[in-house]
Amino acid sequence: MLAATAVRIAPDDPLSGLEVGERPEPSAPDGWEVVRVRAAALNHHDLWSLRGVGLDPGRLPIVLGCDAAGVTVDGREVLIHAVVTSEVGAADETMAADFSILSERYDGTHAERVAVPPRNLVPKPAELSFAEAACLPTAYLTAYRMLFVRGGLRPGDRVLVQGAGGGVATAAIVLARAAGLRIYACSRDAGKRERALGLGARAVVAPGERLPERVDVVLETVGQATWAHSLRALEPGGAVVVSGATSGADPPAELRRVFYRQLRVVGSTMGTRAELVALTRMLVDSGARPVIDSVLPLADARAAYARLEHGDVFGKILLDCGE
Ligand SMILES: NC(=O)c1ccc[n+]([C@@H]2O[C@H](COP(=O)([O-])OP(=O)(O)OC[C@H]3O[C@@H](n4cnc5c(N)ncnc54)[C@H](OP(=O)(O)O)[C@@H]3O)[C@@H](O)[C@H]2O)c1
């Protein structure tokens, strides 16, 4: 089958470790199901893997990709929860001791077929296209958990979304809008700021710029480049919910600001299967839909990865993996 595979770790030139070509069919461990992938989404995670962050070189070659929607052998339309754990029935799979994400230990979704445990299959609502459904398992689920679970936000609360053009960030704006939050968004790029307004942000700012008012929660995926701005933007007692650090993971902690203003720093990673099911219901009932930057054929995966690496993206990049 055709697949996009990590064959080498290359911290400075991630695409040099990417191979797009023929791979053996997935071998499904006992009880796992094979899904014919119709659409798969790219995430920054795929670039981190090629750079060797979170991917053990001993597991190479490994098919990349966390997210997909497709059809099971017996014809069910599904999306795939990307979190794999042996802890069957765990209350929160993201906290399981053997937690991993597809493409870290097991072959991922950037392929014509992928094998997953049956509990990772979630029914795809007919209202969502395969491309829309494929956006949900990482970026949209992460944004959902940051906003409503770890961030505890409710309608009318104020949130700042950093790195507004990114996959998680656009997801956060779309979901926050559907939930009736007051949204501020920050991006380096004037065009992306304009598009964030179009998605429902009340106001947009450039990095470091003062907001019209302080916020209850900041959603951080950029890290070092925006950390100080995030802390300054918070109301006393507010929280930075952080799930990523694209620009660097070691900003000055600014402990004085943290204790004096009684701020909280809250980590967040992926989401549970139950949260993914709730997210699909939220999209169906609110009419909100994922923001799709572009859809490329699986055979052009290298161009898709290059587009993500270049960063000139607004929303999700998808791979069309065939019928
Ligand atoms: N913990 C989890 O479960 C989880 C889940 C998903 C993602 N993540 C992490 O979250 C991060 C974002 O993921 P993603 O898939 O949304 O990535 P993405 O689509 O590539 O978006 C990254 C965004 O970050 C901003 N950015 C990047 N470098 C920056 C810099 N130096 N200064 C300011 N802004 C910068 C850009 O926004 P602008 O151009 O608009 O400024 C860019 O659009 C990644 O590090 C990823 O690994 C973690």
mmCIF file of C-alpha atoms and ligand atoms in Angstrom:
data_model
loop_
_atom_site.group_PDB
_atom_site.id
_atom_site.type_symbol
_atom_site.label_atom_id
_atom_site.label_comp_id
_atom_site.label_asym_id
_atom_site.label_seq_id
_atom_site.Cartn_x
_atom_site.Cartn_y
_atom_site.Cartn_z
ATOM 1 C CA MET A 1 0.000 0.000 0.000
ATOM 2 C CA LEU A 2 1.005 3.641 -0.410
ATOM 3 C CA ALA A 3 2.149 5.369 2.806
ATOM 4 C CA ALA A 4 4.172 8.302 4.181
ATOM 5 C CA THR A 5 6.845 6.768 6.391
ATOM 6 C CA ALA A 6 9.530 8.076 8.744
ATOM 7 C CA VAL A 7 12.694 6.216 7.737
ATOM 8 C CA ARG A 8 15.328 8.394 9.434
ATOM 9 C CA ILE A 9 15.501 10.955 12.240
ATOM 10 C CA ALA A 10 16.731 14.334 11.005
ATOM 11 C CA PRO A 11 16.398 17.091 13.643
ATOM 12 C CA ASP A 12 17.453 19.920 11.290
ATOM 13 C CA ASP A 13 15.945 18.730 8.008
ATOM 14 C CA PRO A 14 12.866 16.673 8.946
ATOM 15 C CA LEU A 15 11.660 16.104 5.382
ATOM 16 C CA SER A 16 14.885 14.264 4.508
ATOM 17 C CA GLY A 17 13.683 11.418 6.757
ATOM 18 C CA LEU A 18 10.291 11.153 5.016
ATOM 19 C CA GLU A 19 9.650 8.470 2.398
ATOM 20 C CA VAL A 20 6.431 8.385 0.357
ATOM 21 C CA GLY A 21 6.082 4.992 -1.320
ATOM 22 C CA GLU A 22 5.040 1.369 -1.005
ATOM 23 C CA ARG A 23 4.837 -0.239 2.448
ATOM 24 C CA PRO A 24 3.611 -3.675 3.572
ATOM 25 C CA GLU A 25 -0.085 -3.944 4.438
ATOM 26 C CA PRO A 26 -0.756 -3.309 8.171
ATOM 27 C CA SER A 27 -0.493 -6.440 10.266
ATOM 28 C CA ALA A 28 -3.378 -6.207 12.752
ATOM 29 C CA PRO A 29 -2.534 -7.548 16.230
ATOM 30 C CA ASP A 30 -5.156 -9.925 17.650
ATOM 31 C CA GLY A 31 -8.577 -8.284 17.676
ATOM 32 C CA TRP A 32 -7.488 -5.037 15.994
ATOM 33 C CA GLU A 33 -9.457 -3.719 13.020
ATOM 34 C CA VAL A 34 -8.171 -2.546 9.668
ATOM 35 C CA VAL A 35 -9.591 0.754 8.416
ATOM 36 C CA ARG A 36 -9.501 1.819 4.767
ATOM 37 C CA VAL A 37 -8.343 5.429 5.209
ATOM 38 C CA ARG A 38 -10.320 7.956 3.159
ATOM 39 C CA ALA A 39 -8.823 11.147 4.609
ATOM 40 C CA ALA A 40 -5.932 11.794 7.014
ATOM 41 C CA ALA A 41 -4.863 15.063 8.629
ATOM 42 C CA LEU A 42 -1.349 16.395 9.153
ATOM 43 C CA ASN A 43 -0.273 17.712 12.543
ATOM 44 C CA HIS A 44 2.845 19.415 13.819
ATOM 45 C CA HIS A 45 3.368 16.101 15.637
ATOM 46 C CA ASP A 46 4.372 14.529 12.289
ATOM 47 C CA LEU A 47 7.220 17.033 11.926
ATOM 48 C CA TRP A 48 8.282 16.486 15.555
ATOM 49 C CA SER A 49 8.418 12.720 14.844
ATOM 50 C CA LEU A 50 10.729 13.253 11.850
ATOM 51 C CA ARG A 51 12.883 15.456 14.103
ATOM 52 C CA GLY A 52 13.091 12.636 16.658
ATOM 53 C CA VAL A 53 10.944 14.307 19.316
ATOM 54 C CA GLY A 54 8.726 11.639 20.901
ATOM 55 C CA LEU A 55 9.758 8.977 18.379
ATOM 56 C CA ASP A 56 12.259 6.297 19.369
ATOM 57 C CA PRO A 57 14.677 5.698 16.423
ATOM 58 C CA GLY A 58 14.429 1.963 17.244
ATOM 59 C CA ARG A 59 10.845 2.012 15.919
ATOM 60 C CA LEU A 60 11.819 3.124 12.395
ATOM 61 C CA PRO A 61 10.541 2.710 9.751
ATOM 62 C CA ILE A 62 7.103 3.725 10.997
ATOM 63 C CA VAL A 63 4.113 5.104 9.096
ATOM 64 C CA LEU A 64 3.404 8.699 10.157
ATOM 65 C CA GLY A 65 0.051 10.333 10.938
ATOM 66 C CA CYS A 66 -2.231 10.474 13.988
ATOM 67 C CA ASP A 67 -5.589 11.296 12.451
ATOM 68 C CA ALA A 68 -7.888 9.595 9.975
ATOM 69 C CA ALA A 69 -11.441 8.907 8.939
ATOM 70 C CA GLY A 70 -12.320 5.930 6.811
ATOM 71 C CA VAL A 71 -14.303 2.726 6.402
ATOM 72 C CA THR A 72 -13.940 -0.565 8.299
ATOM 73 C CA VAL A 73 -13.766 -3.937 6.537
ATOM 74 C CA ASP A 74 -17.477 -4.464 7.317
ATOM 75 C CA GLY A 75 -18.419 -1.064 5.882
ATOM 76 C CA ARG A 76 -18.804 1.218 8.955
ATOM 77 C CA GLU A 77 -17.796 4.874 8.462
ATOM 78 C CA VAL A 78 -15.512 5.832 11.356
ATOM 79 C CA LEU A 79 -12.990 8.289 12.684
ATOM 80 C CA ILE A 80 -10.056 7.052 14.701
ATOM 81 C CA HIS A 81 -9.224 8.069 18.266
ATOM 82 C CA ALA A 82 -5.437 8.452 18.104
ATOM 83 C CA VAL A 83 -4.641 7.603 21.741
ATOM 84 C CA VAL A 84 -3.560 3.970 22.159
ATOM 85 C CA THR A 85 -3.352 2.289 25.567
ATOM 86 C CA SER A 86 -3.723 -1.263 26.847
ATOM 87 C CA GLU A 87 -5.726 0.033 29.831
ATOM 88 C CA VAL A 88 -9.149 -1.066 28.616
ATOM 89 C CA GLY A 89 -11.874 0.987 30.288
ATOM 90 C CA ALA A 90 -9.465 3.609 31.659
ATOM 91 C CA ALA A 91 -11.434 6.641 32.869
ATOM 92 C CA ASP A 92 -8.972 8.935 31.088
ATOM 93 C CA GLU A 93 -6.852 7.271 28.403
ATOM 94 C CA THR A 94 -4.573 10.317 28.193
ATOM 95 C CA MET A 95 -3.327 9.577 31.731
ATOM 96 C CA ALA A 96 -2.635 5.852 31.112
ATOM 97 C CA ALA A 97 0.863 4.628 31.943
ATOM 98 C CA ASP A 98 1.412 3.188 28.436
ATOM 99 C CA PHE A 99 -0.268 6.123 26.634
ATOM 100 C CA SER A 100 0.960 6.621 23.082
ATOM 101 C CA ILE A 101 -0.383 8.318 19.985
ATOM 102 C CA LEU A 102 -0.665 6.517 16.647
ATOM 103 C CA SER A 103 2.659 6.740 14.756
ATOM 104 C CA GLU A 104 4.720 6.693 17.998
ATOM 105 C CA ARG A 105 4.587 2.925 18.707
ATOM 106 C CA TYR A 106 2.169 1.672 16.079
ATOM 107 C CA ASP A 107 1.958 2.550 12.388
ATOM 108 C CA GLY A 108 0.006 5.752 11.769
ATOM 109 C CA THR A 109 -2.683 6.979 9.425
ATOM 110 C CA HIS A 110 -0.852 8.512 6.450
ATOM 111 C CA ALA A 111 -1.505 5.368 4.449
ATOM 112 C CA GLU A 112 -4.186 3.613 2.467
ATOM 113 C CA ARG A 113 -4.911 1.323 5.445
ATOM 114 C CA VAL A 114 -4.255 1.402 9.198
ATOM 115 C CA ALA A 115 -4.837 -1.139 12.011
ATOM 116 C CA VAL A 116 -6.250 0.064 15.351
ATOM 117 C CA PRO A 117 -7.853 -1.400 18.485
ATOM 118 C CA PRO A 118 -11.656 -1.585 18.089
ATOM 119 C CA ARG A 119 -12.230 0.832 21.009
ATOM 120 C CA ASN A 120 -10.367 3.510 18.982
ATOM 121 C CA LEU A 121 -13.149 3.544 16.378
ATOM 122 C CA VAL A 122 -15.752 6.297 16.730
ATOM 123 C CA PRO A 123 -18.801 6.401 14.434
ATOM 124 C CA LYS A 124 -18.495 9.155 11.821
ATOM 125 C CA PRO A 125 -21.635 11.307 11.772
ATOM 126 C CA ALA A 126 -23.159 11.442 8.290
ATOM 127 C CA GLU A 127 -23.188 15.263 8.570
ATOM 128 C CA LEU A 128 -19.357 15.406 8.493
ATOM 129 C CA SER A 129 -17.299 14.674 5.368
ATOM 130 C CA PHE A 130 -14.361 12.283 5.683
ATOM 131 C CA ALA A 131 -11.999 15.288 5.439
ATOM 132 C CA GLU A 132 -13.844 17.157 8.221
ATOM 133 C CA ALA A 133 -13.937 14.058 10.434
ATOM 134 C CA ALA A 134 -10.202 13.471 9.918
ATOM 135 C CA CYS A 135 -9.468 16.909 11.433
ATOM 136 C CA LEU A 136 -10.958 15.963 14.802
ATOM 137 C CA PRO A 137 -8.835 13.339 16.617
ATOM 138 C CA THR A 138 -5.773 15.502 17.361
ATOM 139 C CA ALA A 139 -6.177 19.246 16.707
ATOM 140 C CA TYR A 140 -9.903 19.579 17.434
ATOM 141 C CA LEU A 141 -9.893 17.147 20.350
ATOM 142 C CA THR A 142 -6.877 18.900 21.883
ATOM 143 C CA ALA A 143 -8.597 22.284 21.517
ATOM 144 C CA TYR A 144 -11.848 20.871 22.983
ATOM 145 C CA ARG A 145 -10.060 19.541 26.080
ATOM 146 C CA MET A 146 -8.013 22.738 26.518
ATOM 147 C CA LEU A 147 -11.127 24.930 26.393
ATOM 148 C CA PHE A 148 -13.797 22.954 28.200
ATOM 149 C CA VAL A 149 -12.047 20.324 30.343
ATOM 150 C CA ARG A 150 -8.632 21.616 31.441
ATOM 151 C CA GLY A 151 -9.573 25.298 30.942
ATOM 152 C CA GLY A 152 -13.073 24.862 32.406
ATOM 153 C CA LEU A 153 -14.406 27.693 30.225
ATOM 154 C CA ARG A 154 -18.104 28.539 30.069
ATOM 155 C CA PRO A 155 -20.184 30.740 27.743
ATOM 156 C CA GLY A 156 -19.223 34.383 28.152
ATOM 157 C CA ASP A 157 -15.728 33.647 29.496
ATOM 158 C CA ARG A 158 -12.780 35.342 27.781
ATOM 159 C CA VAL A 159 -10.015 33.427 26.050
ATOM 160 C CA LEU A 160 -6.844 34.390 24.172
ATOM 161 C CA VAL A 161 -5.696 31.947 21.472
ATOM 162 C CA GLN A 162 -2.004 32.200 20.597
ATOM 163 C CA GLY A 163 -0.617 31.288 17.119
ATOM 164 C CA ALA A 164 -4.001 31.863 15.504
ATOM 165 C CA GLY A 165 -3.230 30.217 12.168
ATOM 166 C CA GLY A 166 -2.235 26.819 13.563
ATOM 167 C CA GLY A 167 -4.290 23.635 13.481
ATOM 168 C CA VAL A 168 -5.051 23.572 17.230
ATOM 169 C CA ALA A 169 -5.492 27.353 17.335
ATOM 170 C CA THR A 170 -8.036 27.552 14.493
ATOM 171 C CA ALA A 171 -9.849 24.608 16.082
ATOM 172 C CA ALA A 172 -9.951 26.515 19.373
ATOM 173 C CA ILE A 173 -11.438 29.597 17.708
ATOM 174 C CA VAL A 174 -14.099 27.531 15.900
ATOM 175 C CA LEU A 175 -15.101 25.621 19.067
ATOM 176 C CA ALA A 176 -14.928 28.678 21.331
ATOM 177 C CA ARG A 177 -17.200 30.536 18.937
ATOM 178 C CA ALA A 178 -19.686 27.649 18.904
ATOM 179 C CA ALA A 179 -19.673 27.686 22.727
ATOM 180 C CA GLY A 180 -20.310 31.427 23.077
ATOM 181 C CA LEU A 181 -16.929 32.475 24.464
ATOM 182 C CA ARG A 182 -15.387 35.916 23.964
ATOM 183 C CA ILE A 183 -12.330 35.240 21.820
ATOM 184 C CA TYR A 184 -9.118 37.170 21.326
ATOM 185 C CA ALA A 185 -6.524 35.801 18.911
ATOM 186 C CA CYS A 186 -2.857 36.529 18.336
ATOM 187 C CA SER A 187 -0.855 35.814 15.174
ATOM 188 C CA ARG A 188 2.410 36.999 13.664
ATOM 189 C CA ASP A 189 0.719 37.420 10.322
ATOM 190 C CA ALA A 190 -1.743 40.205 9.402
ATOM 191 C CA GLY A 191 -3.572 37.969 6.921
ATOM 192 C CA LYS A 192 -4.082 35.258 9.543
ATOM 193 C CA ARG A 193 -5.288 37.868 12.057
ATOM 194 C CA GLU A 194 -7.867 38.985 9.527
ATOM 195 C CA ARG A 195 -9.015 35.392 8.989
ATOM 196 C CA ALA A 196 -9.238 34.829 12.759
ATOM 197 C CA LEU A 197 -11.675 37.777 12.891
ATOM 198 C CA GLY A 198 -13.665 36.039 10.159
ATOM 199 C CA LEU A 199 -13.881 32.908 12.329
ATOM 200 C CA GLY A 200 -15.391 34.889 15.178
ATOM 201 C CA ALA A 201 -12.562 36.458 17.209
ATOM 202 C CA ARG A 202 -13.724 39.696 18.840
ATOM 203 C CA ALA A 203 -10.325 41.323 18.349
ATOM 204 C CA VAL A 204 -6.888 40.259 17.123
ATOM 205 C CA VAL A 205 -3.400 41.349 18.156
ATOM 206 C CA ALA A 206 0.198 40.897 17.023
ATOM 207 C CA PRO A 207 2.567 39.030 19.411
ATOM 208 C CA GLY A 208 3.217 41.107 22.541
ATOM 209 C CA GLU A 209 0.450 43.610 21.797
ATOM 210 C CA ARG A 210 -1.956 44.675 24.568
ATOM 211 C CA LEU A 211 -5.456 43.198 24.477
ATOM 212 C CA PRO A 212 -8.587 45.373 24.934
ATOM 213 C CA GLU A 213 -9.133 43.556 28.269
ATOM 214 C CA ARG A 214 -7.548 40.760 30.331
ATOM 215 C CA VAL A 215 -8.744 37.193 29.785
ATOM 216 C CA ASP A 216 -9.701 34.225 31.971
ATOM 217 C CA VAL A 217 -7.685 31.656 30.029
ATOM 218 C CA VAL A 218 -4.913 31.693 27.416
ATOM 219 C CA LEU A 219 -4.499 28.716 25.093
ATOM 220 C CA GLU A 220 -0.777 28.217 24.486
ATOM 221 C CA THR A 221 0.670 26.042 21.725
ATOM 222 C CA VAL A 222 3.455 28.394 20.583
ATOM 223 C CA GLY A 223 5.515 28.329 23.803
ATOM 224 C CA GLN A 224 8.652 30.391 24.216
ATOM 225 C CA ALA A 225 7.835 33.114 21.669
ATOM 226 C CA THR A 226 4.476 34.006 23.251
ATOM 227 C CA TRP A 227 4.790 32.865 26.897
ATOM 228 C CA ALA A 228 5.435 36.280 28.480
ATOM 229 C CA HIS A 229 2.582 37.798 26.487
ATOM 230 C CA SER A 230 0.279 34.987 27.641
ATOM 231 C CA LEU A 231 1.053 35.591 31.325
ATOM 232 C CA ARG A 232 0.566 39.359 30.949
ATOM 233 C CA ALA A 233 -2.823 38.850 29.250
ATOM 234 C CA LEU A 234 -4.369 36.995 32.219
ATOM 235 C CA GLU A 235 -6.752 38.268 34.881
ATOM 236 C CA PRO A 236 -5.486 37.592 38.414
ATOM 237 C CA GLY A 237 -6.303 33.936 39.100
ATOM 238 C CA GLY A 238 -6.430 33.111 35.384
ATOM 239 C CA ALA A 239 -4.886 30.086 33.693
ATOM 240 C CA VAL A 240 -2.562 29.361 30.803
ATOM 241 C CA VAL A 241 -3.557 26.021 29.338
ATOM 242 C CA VAL A 242 -0.565 24.696 27.453
ATOM 243 C CA SER A 243 -0.452 21.765 25.039
ATOM 244 C CA GLY A 244 2.477 22.674 22.801
ATOM 245 C CA ALA A 245 5.682 24.648 22.473
ATOM 246 C CA THR A 246 6.370 24.991 18.757
ATOM 247 C CA SER A 247 8.811 27.892 19.183
ATOM 248 C CA GLY A 248 10.680 26.437 22.193
ATOM 249 C CA ALA A 249 9.844 24.832 25.532
ATOM 250 C CA ASP A 250 12.010 26.767 27.985
ATOM 251 C CA PRO A 251 10.749 30.325 28.366
ATOM 252 C CA PRO A 252 11.608 32.253 31.559
ATOM 253 C CA ALA A 253 9.046 30.989 34.102
ATOM 254 C CA GLU A 254 8.216 34.501 35.377
ATOM 255 C CA LEU A 255 7.492 33.036 38.802
ATOM 256 C CA ARG A 256 6.923 36.426 40.428
ATOM 257 C CA ARG A 257 4.085 37.173 38.051
ATOM 258 C CA VAL A 258 2.729 33.643 38.567
ATOM 259 C CA PHE A 259 2.534 33.843 42.365
ATOM 260 C CA TYR A 260 1.725 37.534 42.728
ATOM 261 C CA ARG A 261 -1.204 37.358 40.305
ATOM 262 C CA GLN A 262 -2.054 33.809 41.467
ATOM 263 C CA LEU A 263 -1.938 32.399 37.932
ATOM 264 C CA ARG A 264 -2.298 28.737 37.061
ATOM 265 C CA VAL A 265 -0.297 26.827 34.466
ATOM 266 C CA VAL A 266 -2.312 23.834 33.301
ATOM 267 C CA GLY A 267 -1.025 21.099 31.007
ATOM 268 C CA SER A 268 -3.274 19.424 28.460
ATOM 269 C CA THR A 269 -2.722 16.560 26.031
ATOM 270 C CA MET A 270 -5.042 15.117 23.376
ATOM 271 C CA GLY A 271 -8.395 13.976 24.844
ATOM 272 C CA THR A 272 -10.381 10.905 25.788
ATOM 273 C CA ARG A 273 -12.555 8.798 23.494
ATOM 274 C CA ALA A 274 -15.630 10.091 25.349
ATOM 275 C CA GLU A 275 -14.521 13.686 24.694
ATOM 276 C CA LEU A 276 -14.051 12.840 20.999
ATOM 277 C CA VAL A 277 -17.610 11.485 20.817
ATOM 278 C CA ALA A 278 -18.909 14.649 22.540
ATOM 279 C CA LEU A 279 -16.915 16.767 20.067
ATOM 280 C CA THR A 280 -18.575 15.050 17.083
ATOM 281 C CA ARG A 281 -21.986 15.782 18.647
ATOM 282 C CA MET A 282 -20.996 19.407 19.232
ATOM 283 C CA LEU A 283 -20.097 19.883 15.563
ATOM 284 C CA VAL A 284 -23.244 18.181 14.295
ATOM 285 C CA ASP A 285 -25.563 20.192 16.527
ATOM 286 C CA SER A 286 -23.820 23.586 16.334
ATOM 287 C CA GLY A 287 -23.155 23.474 12.602
ATOM 288 C CA ALA A 288 -19.515 24.470 13.279
ATOM 289 C CA ARG A 289 -17.036 22.827 10.907
ATOM 290 C CA PRO A 290 -13.247 22.404 10.849
ATOM 291 C CA VAL A 291 -11.195 24.952 8.935
ATOM 292 C CA ILE A 292 -9.430 23.178 6.087
ATOM 293 C CA ASP A 293 -6.352 24.810 4.588
ATOM 294 C CA SER A 294 -5.868 22.365 1.716
ATOM 295 C CA VAL A 295 -6.372 18.754 0.597
ATOM 296 C CA LEU A 296 -3.601 16.946 -1.295
ATOM 297 C CA PRO A 297 -3.440 13.380 -2.648
ATOM 298 C CA LEU A 298 -1.551 10.902 -0.430
ATOM 299 C CA ALA A 299 0.983 10.546 -3.261
ATOM 300 C CA ASP A 300 1.815 14.259 -2.754
ATOM 301 C CA ALA A 301 2.388 13.868 0.993
ATOM 302 C CA ARG A 302 5.875 15.387 0.687
ATOM 303 C CA ALA A 303 4.391 18.655 -0.615
ATOM 304 C CA ALA A 304 1.846 18.597 2.227
ATOM 305 C CA TYR A 305 4.594 18.131 4.841
ATOM 306 C CA ALA A 306 6.633 20.929 3.237
ATOM 307 C CA ARG A 307 3.624 23.245 3.432
ATOM 308 C CA LEU A 308 3.198 22.491 7.158
ATOM 309 C CA GLU A 309 6.921 22.953 7.824
ATOM 310 C CA HIS A 310 6.917 26.286 6.010
ATOM 311 C CA GLY A 311 4.144 27.472 8.372
ATOM 312 C CA ASP A 312 2.120 29.471 5.881
ATOM 313 C CA VAL A 313 -1.003 27.546 6.834
ATOM 314 C CA PHE A 314 -4.453 28.496 8.104
ATOM 315 C CA GLY A 315 -6.303 25.467 9.439
ATOM 316 C CA LYS A 316 -5.758 21.806 8.650
ATOM 317 C CA ILE A 317 -3.849 20.178 5.790
ATOM 318 C CA LEU A 318 -5.478 16.908 4.693
ATOM 319 C CA LEU A 319 -4.363 13.939 2.641
ATOM 320 C CA ASP A 320 -6.892 12.325 0.316
ATOM 321 C CA CYS A 321 -6.070 8.632 0.680
ATOM 322 C CA GLY A 322 -8.432 7.386 -2.038
ATOM 323 C CA GLU A 323 -11.815 5.627 -2.230
HETATM 324 N N1 LIG B 1 -0.187 17.993 23.664
HETATM 325 C C1 LIG B 1 -0.977 17.637 22.673
HETATM 326 O O1 LIG B 1 -1.820 16.773 22.799
HETATM 327 C C2 LIG B 1 -0.860 18.358 21.367
HETATM 328 C C3 LIG B 1 -1.850 18.171 20.386
HETATM 329 C C4 LIG B 1 -1.749 18.894 19.206
HETATM 330 C C5 LIG B 1 -0.678 19.770 19.015
HETATM 331 N N2 LIG B 1 0.275 19.889 19.963
HETATM 332 C C6 LIG B 1 1.427 20.797 19.790
HETATM 333 O O2 LIG B 1 0.909 22.107 19.625
HETATM 334 C C7 LIG B 1 1.709 22.843 18.693
HETATM 335 C C8 LIG B 1 0.820 23.344 17.575
HETATM 336 O O3 LIG B 1 0.373 22.227 16.837
HETATM 337 P P1 LIG B 1 -0.402 22.443 15.467
HETATM 338 O O4 LIG B 1 -0.569 21.093 14.845
HETATM 339 O O5 LIG B 1 -1.569 23.331 15.690
HETATM 340 O O6 LIG B 1 0.735 23.227 14.652
HETATM 341 P P2 LIG B 1 0.673 24.135 13.380
HETATM 342 O O7 LIG B 1 -0.632 23.909 12.669
HETATM 343 O O8 LIG B 1 1.938 23.926 12.653
HETATM 344 O O9 LIG B 1 0.617 25.638 14.010
HETATM 345 C C9 LIG B 1 1.658 26.242 14.647
HETATM 346 C C10 LIG B 1 1.334 27.748 14.820
HETATM 347 O O10 LIG B 1 2.204 28.259 15.810
HETATM 348 C C11 LIG B 1 2.557 29.574 15.497
HETATM 349 N N3 LIG B 1 4.028 29.690 15.576
HETATM 350 C C12 LIG B 1 4.934 28.813 15.191
HETATM 351 N N4 LIG B 1 6.176 29.257 15.445
HETATM 352 C C13 LIG B 1 6.027 30.453 16.029
HETATM 353 C C14 LIG B 1 6.911 31.439 16.506
HETATM 354 N N5 LIG B 1 8.240 31.276 16.473
HETATM 355 N N6 LIG B 1 6.388 32.563 17.015
HETATM 356 C C15 LIG B 1 5.051 32.743 17.064
HETATM 357 N N7 LIG B 1 4.173 31.839 16.608
HETATM 358 C C16 LIG B 1 4.652 30.720 16.098
HETATM 359 C C17 LIG B 1 2.049 29.870 14.115
HETATM 360 O O11 LIG B 1 0.967 30.748 14.242
HETATM 361 P P3 LIG B 1 0.925 32.189 13.508
HETATM 362 O O12 LIG B 1 1.650 32.046 12.210
HETATM 363 O O13 LIG B 1 -0.540 32.414 13.366
HETATM 364 O O14 LIG B 1 1.571 33.155 14.434
HETATM 365 C C18 LIG B 1 1.596 28.541 13.577
HETATM 366 O O15 LIG B 1 0.459 28.657 12.753
HETATM 367 C C19 LIG B 1 2.792 21.864 18.219
HETATM 368 O O16 LIG B 1 3.974 22.117 18.947
HETATM 369 C C20 LIG B 1 2.212 20.505 18.535
HETATM 370 O O17 LIG B 1 3.199 19.535 18.741
HETATM 371 C C21 LIG B 1 0.196 19.198 21.139
#
